[in-house]
Amino acid sequence: MIQEFSKINKVEGELNLPGDKSISHRAVMFSAMAKGTSRIYNLSNGEDVKSTQACFKKLGIETKTVKDFVEVTGKGFKGFHKPESFLDAGNSGTTTRLISGILAAQNFESVITGDESLSKRPMKRIITPLTAMGARITASENNTLPLKIFPGENLHAIKYELPMASAQVKSAILLAGLHCDEETSVIERNPSRDHTERMLGLKIEKSGSGKISYSSRKDYPDTKEYFVPSDISTAAFFIVLTLLSRNSLLRIKNVSLNESRTGILHVLIEMGGSIERESERKAAGEPLGDLIIRGSELNNIIIPEEIIPNIIDEIPILSIAGIFADGNFTIRNASELRGKETDRINAICSNLKRLSLDVEEYEDGFSFGGKIKNSNPVFDSFGDHRIAMAFGILSMQLHSGGKINNFDCVSISNPDFIRQIQNITR
Ligand code: S3P
């Protein structure tokens, strides 16, 4: 579907956004692993989290929507069924990599498949450490899906230093570590998001060379009430839209303010963005609060390497802010972007070139400058929800608007994007 956007005049109002995608996946998984019924409030309504729910359904775990929460009745570690057919993770890397850590320790065989995009994404990064723990996993020739996971009841603990910043890889190892008597430890030089550690209450240590997270059998999850804060990665699109629009004021309620995810706020504030926090509090171990955003003049800044894992999902929309900020925009040390739902470095550069900006593509990033010369461009989403929404926001800043091809993919994280935009724009 082609989605057309016109130029907007201003942003005004208040938004409630769906639950954080990363926290939602984990809330479903950890509830499924616990013995008994857990409740999840404000679960993400995106397709990715539905993929996680569908995979657990095939493992014998039902999720049920009751009033304003979702109920998951877990059956404990030994309670999963051998699935009758493959587990389809759809478009979701988080589903695939985290569930692999759980399945690696089961006494049955399972096969994980996914859509065309997921079937191209790298899986060696989880196969290597899980195999070192005693798991038996095979993949396609290129180390991509389908993954076949053989019974592996006797996993052993490992000490593993992550070769790349990845919360998905870290979580897969820590989840497999829940089946070992000894402690598994994962070392990160540039720490990635820490929802798994927080939600399971894992021990962590900060050391000179980074951060170490530990898991063992004693950390196996119990039933719980989860309150999922609004997704800061989804909020980022509305934050940038407001910052770029004159005389604008937006409040976004109950946004996740977990420090391993708020890098986007720090960067935008340093660029000159007016973003204030109110009503900060914690719910089920995760910090949250309201954000108040006002239209602002922005300047491009140097984005440091250490913050990249913290803003990895926000780089598409950050680069849109960069178009309208003073000076040239540069992002480096972000080669992980090439392994996302699409090669995001290539997708962003390809779309920016359609505006006739001066774009330079690097293996680990890109830079651009110059003035927009093309009015009414047609962008491509490359089937990637974050690219679709980022260029939708850009189109709303262009005099003659813009169009995005293949826009439906926004439903991966936020099916209500268009309705939310209509509610807050004039
Ligand atoms: C996620 C971790 C990140 C992020 C993804 C969600 C998670 O991926 O890009 O959208 O929920 O753990 P990596 O861990 O591969 O960097």
Coordinates of C-alpha atoms and ligand atoms in Angstrom, one line a residue:
M1 CA 0.0 0.0 0.0
I2 CA 1.2 3.5 -0.8
Q3 CA 0.7 6.0 2.0
E4 CA 0.5 9.7 1.1
F5 CA 1.4 12.5 3.7
S6 CA 0.8 16.2 3.3
K7 CA 2.7 19.0 5.0
I8 CA 1.4 19.6 8.5
N9 CA 1.3 23.0 10.3
K10 CA 1.7 22.1 13.9
V11 CA 1.5 19.3 16.5
E12 CA -0.7 19.7 19.5
G13 CA -2.2 17.3 22.1
E14 CA -1.6 14.2 24.1
L15 CA -0.7 10.7 23.1
N16 CA -0.9 7.3 24.7
L17 CA 1.2 4.8 22.8
P18 CA 1.3 1.0 22.8
G19 CA 3.5 -1.0 25.1
D20 CA 7.2 -1.2 24.5
K21 CA 8.0 -4.0 22.0
S22 CA 11.1 -5.3 23.8
I23 CA 9.4 -5.4 27.2
S24 CA 6.3 -7.0 25.7
H25 CA 8.1 -9.9 24.1
R26 CA 9.9 -10.6 27.4
A27 CA 6.7 -10.3 29.5
V28 CA 5.0 -13.0 27.3
M29 CA 8.1 -15.2 27.3
F30 CA 8.8 -15.0 31.0
S31 CA 5.1 -15.5 31.8
A32 CA 5.0 -18.6 29.6
M33 CA 8.0 -20.0 31.4
A34 CA 6.6 -19.4 34.9
K35 CA 4.2 -21.9 36.5
G36 CA 0.7 -20.2 36.9
T37 CA -1.1 -17.1 35.6
S38 CA 0.6 -13.8 35.0
R39 CA -1.0 -10.5 33.9
I40 CA 0.4 -8.1 31.3
Y41 CA -1.0 -4.6 31.1
N42 CA -0.5 -2.5 27.9
L43 CA 1.0 -5.3 25.9
S44 CA 2.3 -4.1 22.4
N45 CA -0.4 -4.7 19.8
G46 CA 2.2 -5.0 17.0
E47 CA 2.7 -8.0 14.7
D48 CA 6.1 -8.8 16.2
V49 CA 4.7 -9.5 19.7
K50 CA 1.8 -11.4 18.1
S51 CA 4.5 -13.7 16.6
T52 CA 5.9 -14.4 20.0
Q53 CA 2.3 -15.2 21.3
A54 CA 1.7 -17.5 18.3
C55 CA 5.0 -19.4 18.9
F56 CA 4.2 -20.0 22.5
K57 CA 0.7 -21.1 21.5
K58 CA 2.3 -23.9 19.5
L59 CA 4.3 -24.7 22.6
G60 CA 1.1 -25.2 24.5
I61 CA 0.8 -21.7 26.2
E62 CA -2.4 -19.7 25.6
T63 CA -2.6 -16.0 26.0
K64 CA -6.0 -14.4 26.6
T65 CA -7.1 -10.8 26.5
V66 CA -9.3 -9.9 29.6
K67 CA -10.5 -6.3 29.9
D68 CA -7.4 -4.1 29.8
F69 CA -4.8 -6.9 30.4
V70 CA -3.5 -10.1 28.8
E71 CA -3.4 -13.2 30.9
V72 CA -0.7 -15.8 30.2
T73 CA -0.9 -19.2 31.9
G74 CA 2.6 -20.6 32.0
K75 CA 3.3 -24.3 32.7
G76 CA 6.9 -24.0 34.1
F77 CA 10.1 -25.3 32.4
K78 CA 8.9 -28.8 31.8
G79 CA 5.4 -27.8 30.7
F80 CA 6.1 -26.8 27.0
H81 CA 4.8 -29.2 24.3
K82 CA 6.7 -30.3 21.4
P83 CA 5.3 -28.1 18.6
E84 CA 3.4 -30.0 15.9
S85 CA 4.7 -27.7 13.1
F86 CA 7.4 -25.1 12.8
L87 CA 7.4 -22.0 14.9
D88 CA 6.9 -18.9 12.7
A89 CA 8.7 -15.9 14.1
G90 CA 7.3 -13.7 11.3
N91 CA 9.5 -10.5 11.0
S92 CA 10.8 -10.6 14.6
G93 CA 14.4 -11.0 15.4
T94 CA 13.7 -10.7 19.2
T95 CA 11.3 -13.6 19.0
T96 CA 13.8 -15.8 17.1
R97 CA 16.8 -15.1 19.2
L98 CA 15.3 -15.1 22.6
I99 CA 13.1 -18.2 22.0
S100 CA 16.2 -20.0 20.8
G101 CA 17.8 -19.6 24.2
I102 CA 14.6 -21.1 25.8
L103 CA 14.2 -24.0 23.3
A104 CA 17.9 -24.9 23.4
A105 CA 17.2 -26.5 26.9
Q106 CA 14.0 -28.4 26.0
N107 CA 13.8 -32.2 25.6
F108 CA 12.1 -31.9 22.2
E109 CA 13.1 -30.8 18.7
S110 CA 11.8 -27.5 17.2
V111 CA 12.2 -25.6 14.0
I112 CA 12.0 -21.7 13.8
T113 CA 11.1 -20.0 10.5
G114 CA 10.4 -16.5 9.5
D115 CA 9.4 -14.1 6.7
E116 CA 11.7 -13.1 3.9
S117 CA 13.4 -10.3 5.8
L118 CA 14.0 -12.4 9.0
S119 CA 15.3 -15.3 6.8
K120 CA 18.2 -13.1 5.8
R121 CA 19.3 -12.0 9.3
P122 CA 22.4 -13.3 10.9
M123 CA 21.9 -16.2 13.4
K124 CA 25.5 -17.4 13.9
R125 CA 25.7 -14.8 16.7
I126 CA 23.4 -17.0 18.8
I127 CA 24.4 -20.4 17.4
T128 CA 28.0 -19.9 18.6
P129 CA 27.4 -19.2 22.3
L130 CA 24.4 -21.6 22.6
T131 CA 26.5 -24.4 21.1
A132 CA 29.3 -23.6 23.5
M133 CA 26.7 -24.2 26.3
G134 CA 26.0 -27.7 24.8
A135 CA 23.0 -26.8 22.6
R136 CA 22.6 -28.5 19.2
I137 CA 21.4 -26.1 16.6
T138 CA 21.6 -26.2 12.8
A139 CA 20.8 -23.4 10.4
S140 CA 20.9 -22.8 6.6
E141 CA 24.2 -22.7 4.8
N142 CA 24.5 -18.9 5.5
N143 CA 23.7 -19.4 9.1
T144 CA 20.2 -18.0 8.6
L145 CA 16.7 -19.4 9.2
P146 CA 15.3 -22.0 9.4
L147 CA 16.9 -22.9 12.7
K148 CA 16.5 -26.5 13.9
I149 CA 17.0 -26.9 17.6
F150 CA 17.6 -30.5 18.9
P151 CA 16.8 -31.7 22.4
G152 CA 19.4 -30.3 24.8
E153 CA 18.6 -31.0 28.4
N154 CA 22.1 -30.7 29.8
L155 CA 23.4 -27.2 29.1
H156 CA 26.3 -25.9 31.0
A157 CA 27.2 -22.4 32.1
I158 CA 29.7 -20.3 30.0
K159 CA 31.5 -17.0 30.4
Y160 CA 31.0 -15.1 27.1
E161 CA 32.2 -11.7 25.9
L162 CA 29.8 -10.4 23.2
P163 CA 31.6 -9.7 19.9
M164 CA 28.9 -7.1 19.0
A165 CA 26.5 -5.0 21.1
S166 CA 23.3 -7.0 21.1
A167 CA 20.6 -7.4 23.7
Q168 CA 19.1 -10.2 21.7
V169 CA 22.2 -12.3 21.8
K170 CA 22.9 -11.4 25.5
S171 CA 19.3 -12.4 26.3
A172 CA 19.5 -15.7 24.4
I173 CA 22.6 -16.7 26.5
L174 CA 21.1 -15.5 29.8
L175 CA 17.8 -17.4 29.1
A176 CA 19.7 -20.7 28.3
G177 CA 21.7 -19.9 31.5
L178 CA 18.5 -20.3 33.5
H179 CA 18.8 -24.0 33.0
C180 CA 22.3 -24.3 34.5
D181 CA 23.3 -24.8 38.1
E182 CA 26.4 -22.7 37.8
E183 CA 26.4 -19.0 36.8
T184 CA 26.5 -18.0 33.1
S185 CA 28.0 -14.6 32.6
V186 CA 27.8 -12.3 29.6
I187 CA 30.3 -9.4 29.2
E188 CA 29.4 -6.3 27.2
R189 CA 31.8 -3.5 26.4
N190 CA 29.1 -1.1 25.2
P191 CA 26.0 -2.2 27.2
S192 CA 22.8 -2.8 25.3
R193 CA 19.2 -2.6 26.6
D194 CA 18.8 -4.4 30.0
H195 CA 15.1 -5.5 30.1
T196 CA 16.0 -9.2 30.5
E197 CA 18.2 -8.5 33.5
R198 CA 15.7 -6.2 35.1
M199 CA 12.6 -8.3 34.5
L200 CA 14.3 -11.5 35.8
G201 CA 16.0 -9.6 38.6
L202 CA 19.5 -10.8 37.4
K203 CA 22.7 -10.0 39.1
I204 CA 24.9 -7.4 37.2
E205 CA 28.3 -5.9 37.8
K206 CA 29.9 -2.8 36.3
S207 CA 33.6 -3.3 35.6
G208 CA 36.2 -1.1 34.0
S209 CA 35.8 -2.9 30.7
G210 CA 32.0 -2.7 30.6
K211 CA 29.1 -4.7 32.2
I212 CA 28.7 -8.3 33.3
S213 CA 25.2 -9.9 33.6
Y214 CA 24.7 -13.3 35.3
S215 CA 22.0 -16.0 35.3
S216 CA 21.5 -19.4 36.7
R217 CA 18.7 -21.8 37.7
K218 CA 17.8 -19.7 40.8
D219 CA 16.7 -16.9 38.5
Y220 CA 14.0 -18.9 36.7
P221 CA 10.9 -16.6 36.4
D222 CA 7.9 -16.6 38.6
T223 CA 4.3 -15.4 37.8
K224 CA 4.0 -11.6 37.9
E225 CA 2.0 -8.6 37.0
Y226 CA 3.8 -6.7 34.3
F227 CA 3.0 -3.0 33.5
V228 CA 4.5 -2.3 30.0
P229 CA 5.4 1.3 29.6
S230 CA 4.8 3.0 26.2
D231 CA 7.5 2.3 23.6
I232 CA 10.2 5.0 23.6
S233 CA 11.2 3.8 20.1
T234 CA 7.7 4.4 18.8
A235 CA 7.5 7.7 20.8
A236 CA 10.7 8.9 19.0
F237 CA 8.8 9.4 15.7
F238 CA 6.3 11.7 17.4
I239 CA 9.0 13.5 19.4
V240 CA 11.0 14.3 16.2
L241 CA 7.8 15.4 14.4
T242 CA 7.0 17.8 17.2
L243 CA 10.5 19.2 17.5
L244 CA 10.5 19.9 13.8
S245 CA 7.2 21.7 13.8
R246 CA 6.9 25.3 14.8
N247 CA 4.6 26.4 17.7
S248 CA 4.1 22.8 18.6
L249 CA 3.5 21.1 22.0
L250 CA 2.9 17.4 22.6
R251 CA 2.6 15.3 25.8
I252 CA 3.4 11.6 25.5
K253 CA 2.2 9.7 28.5
N254 CA 3.8 6.8 30.4
V255 CA 6.9 6.4 28.2
S256 CA 9.6 3.9 29.1
L257 CA 12.5 5.9 30.5
N258 CA 14.9 2.9 31.0
E259 CA 18.4 4.4 30.9
S260 CA 19.5 1.8 28.3
R261 CA 16.9 3.2 25.9
T262 CA 16.9 7.0 26.6
G263 CA 19.9 7.8 24.4
I264 CA 17.6 9.3 21.8
L265 CA 16.4 11.9 24.4
H266 CA 19.9 12.8 25.3
V267 CA 21.0 13.2 21.7
L268 CA 17.9 15.3 20.7
I269 CA 18.3 17.5 23.8
E270 CA 22.0 18.0 23.0
M271 CA 20.9 19.0 19.5
G272 CA 18.8 21.7 21.0
G273 CA 15.4 19.9 21.4
S274 CA 13.0 20.9 24.1
I275 CA 12.0 17.6 25.9
E276 CA 11.0 17.6 29.5
R277 CA 10.1 14.7 31.8
E278 CA 7.2 14.7 34.3
S279 CA 5.7 12.2 36.7
E280 CA 8.7 9.9 36.7
R281 CA 8.1 6.6 38.5
K282 CA 8.7 2.8 38.3
A283 CA 6.2 0.0 37.4
A284 CA 7.3 -3.6 37.8
G285 CA 11.0 -2.6 37.9
E286 CA 10.9 -0.4 34.7
P287 CA 11.2 3.4 34.9
L288 CA 8.6 5.5 33.0
G289 CA 7.2 9.0 32.9
D290 CA 5.5 11.6 30.7
L291 CA 7.4 13.5 28.0
I292 CA 6.6 17.1 27.1
I293 CA 8.0 18.1 23.7
R294 CA 8.1 21.6 22.1
G295 CA 9.0 22.7 18.5
S296 CA 12.7 23.6 18.6
E297 CA 15.7 24.7 16.4
L298 CA 18.2 21.9 16.1
N299 CA 21.9 21.6 15.4
N300 CA 23.7 18.4 14.4
I301 CA 26.2 17.1 16.9
I302 CA 28.9 14.4 17.0
I303 CA 27.3 11.2 18.1
P304 CA 29.7 9.2 20.3
E305 CA 30.3 5.4 19.7
E306 CA 29.3 4.4 23.2
I307 CA 25.7 5.6 22.7
I308 CA 25.1 3.7 19.5
P309 CA 23.7 0.5 21.1
N310 CA 21.3 2.7 23.1
I311 CA 19.9 4.5 20.0
I312 CA 20.2 1.7 17.5
D313 CA 16.5 1.5 16.7
E314 CA 16.1 5.3 16.6
I315 CA 18.8 6.1 14.0
P316 CA 16.3 6.2 11.1
I317 CA 14.2 8.9 12.8
L318 CA 17.3 10.6 14.2
S319 CA 18.6 11.0 10.7
I320 CA 15.3 12.7 9.7
A321 CA 15.9 15.2 12.5
G322 CA 19.4 15.7 11.1
I323 CA 18.1 16.8 7.7
F324 CA 16.5 19.9 9.3
A325 CA 19.2 20.6 11.9
D326 CA 22.1 23.0 11.2
G327 CA 25.3 21.4 9.8
N328 CA 26.0 18.0 8.4
F329 CA 24.7 14.8 9.9
T330 CA 27.1 11.8 10.5
I331 CA 26.6 8.4 12.1
R332 CA 29.5 5.9 12.4
N333 CA 30.2 2.7 14.4
A334 CA 26.7 1.5 13.5
S335 CA 27.3 -1.5 11.2
E336 CA 24.7 -3.4 13.2
L337 CA 22.1 -1.4 11.2
R338 CA 22.9 -3.5 8.2
G339 CA 21.5 -6.6 10.0
K340 CA 18.1 -5.2 11.0
E341 CA 14.7 -5.7 9.3
T342 CA 16.4 -4.4 6.2
D343 CA 19.9 -3.0 5.7
R344 CA 19.0 0.3 7.3
I345 CA 22.2 2.1 6.2
N346 CA 21.4 1.4 2.6
A347 CA 17.7 2.1 3.0
I348 CA 18.2 5.5 4.6
C349 CA 20.9 6.5 2.1
S350 CA 18.7 5.4 -0.9
N351 CA 15.7 7.4 0.4
L352 CA 17.9 10.5 1.2
K353 CA 19.3 10.4 -2.4
R354 CA 15.7 10.8 -3.6
L355 CA 15.8 14.3 -2.1
S356 CA 19.0 15.1 -3.9
L357 CA 20.9 15.5 -0.7
D358 CA 24.7 14.9 -0.7
V359 CA 24.9 11.5 0.8
E360 CA 28.0 9.4 1.6
E361 CA 27.5 5.7 2.6
Y362 CA 30.1 3.9 4.8
E363 CA 30.3 0.3 5.8
D364 CA 29.4 1.4 9.4
G365 CA 27.2 4.4 8.8
F366 CA 26.5 7.4 6.6
S367 CA 26.7 11.2 6.4
F368 CA 24.8 13.8 4.5
G369 CA 24.3 17.5 4.0
G370 CA 23.0 20.0 1.5
K371 CA 19.5 21.2 0.7
I372 CA 16.4 19.2 -0.3
K373 CA 15.9 19.8 -4.1
N374 CA 13.1 17.3 -5.0
S375 CA 9.5 18.2 -4.1
N376 CA 7.0 15.5 -3.6
P377 CA 9.3 12.5 -3.5
V378 CA 8.3 8.8 -3.4
F379 CA 10.2 6.9 -0.7
D380 CA 10.5 3.1 -0.1
S381 CA 9.9 1.5 3.2
F382 CA 12.0 -1.5 2.2
G383 CA 9.4 -3.5 4.2
D384 CA 10.9 -2.1 7.4
H385 CA 8.5 -0.4 9.9
R386 CA 11.0 2.1 11.2
I387 CA 12.1 3.2 7.7
A388 CA 8.4 3.6 6.8
M389 CA 7.5 5.8 9.8
A390 CA 10.8 7.8 9.6
F391 CA 10.1 8.8 6.0
G392 CA 6.4 9.4 6.8
I393 CA 7.5 12.0 9.4
L394 CA 9.9 13.5 6.9
S395 CA 7.1 13.8 4.3
M396 CA 5.0 15.8 6.8
Q397 CA 7.8 18.4 6.8
L398 CA 8.0 18.8 3.0
H399 CA 6.1 21.6 1.2
S400 CA 4.3 19.2 -1.2
G401 CA 4.3 16.2 1.2
G402 CA 5.6 12.8 0.1
K403 CA 4.6 9.2 -0.5
I404 CA 5.9 6.0 1.0
N405 CA 5.7 2.7 -0.8
N406 CA 4.8 -0.5 1.1
F407 CA 3.7 1.4 4.2
D408 CA 1.7 -1.5 5.8
C409 CA 4.8 -2.8 7.5
V410 CA 4.3 -0.2 10.3
S411 CA 1.9 -2.7 11.9
I412 CA 5.1 -4.6 13.0
S413 CA 5.4 -2.2 15.9
N414 CA 2.5 0.3 15.7
P415 CA -0.6 -0.5 13.7
D416 CA -2.3 2.7 14.8
F417 CA 0.4 5.1 13.6
I418 CA -1.8 7.0 11.0
R419 CA -4.7 7.4 13.5
Q420 CA -2.3 8.8 16.1
I421 CA -0.8 11.2 13.6
Q422 CA -4.3 12.4 12.6
N423 CA -5.2 13.0 16.3
I424 CA -2.2 15.3 17.0
T425 CA -1.6 17.2 13.8
R426 CA -3.2 20.3 12.3
Ligands
S3P1 C1 16.0 -5.8 20.8 C2 17.3 -5.6 20.7 C3 17.9 -4.8 19.6 C4 16.9 -4.0 18.8 C5 15.6 -4.8 18.6 C6 15.0 -5.2 19.9 C7 15.5 -6.5 22.0 O1 18.5 -5.8 18.6 O2 17.4 -3.5 17.6 O3 14.7 -3.9 17.9 O4 14.3 -6.5 22.3 O5 16.4 -7.2 22.7 P1 20.0 -6.3 18.9 O6 20.0 -6.9 20.2 O7 20.2 -7.3 17.8 O8 20.9 -5.1 18.7

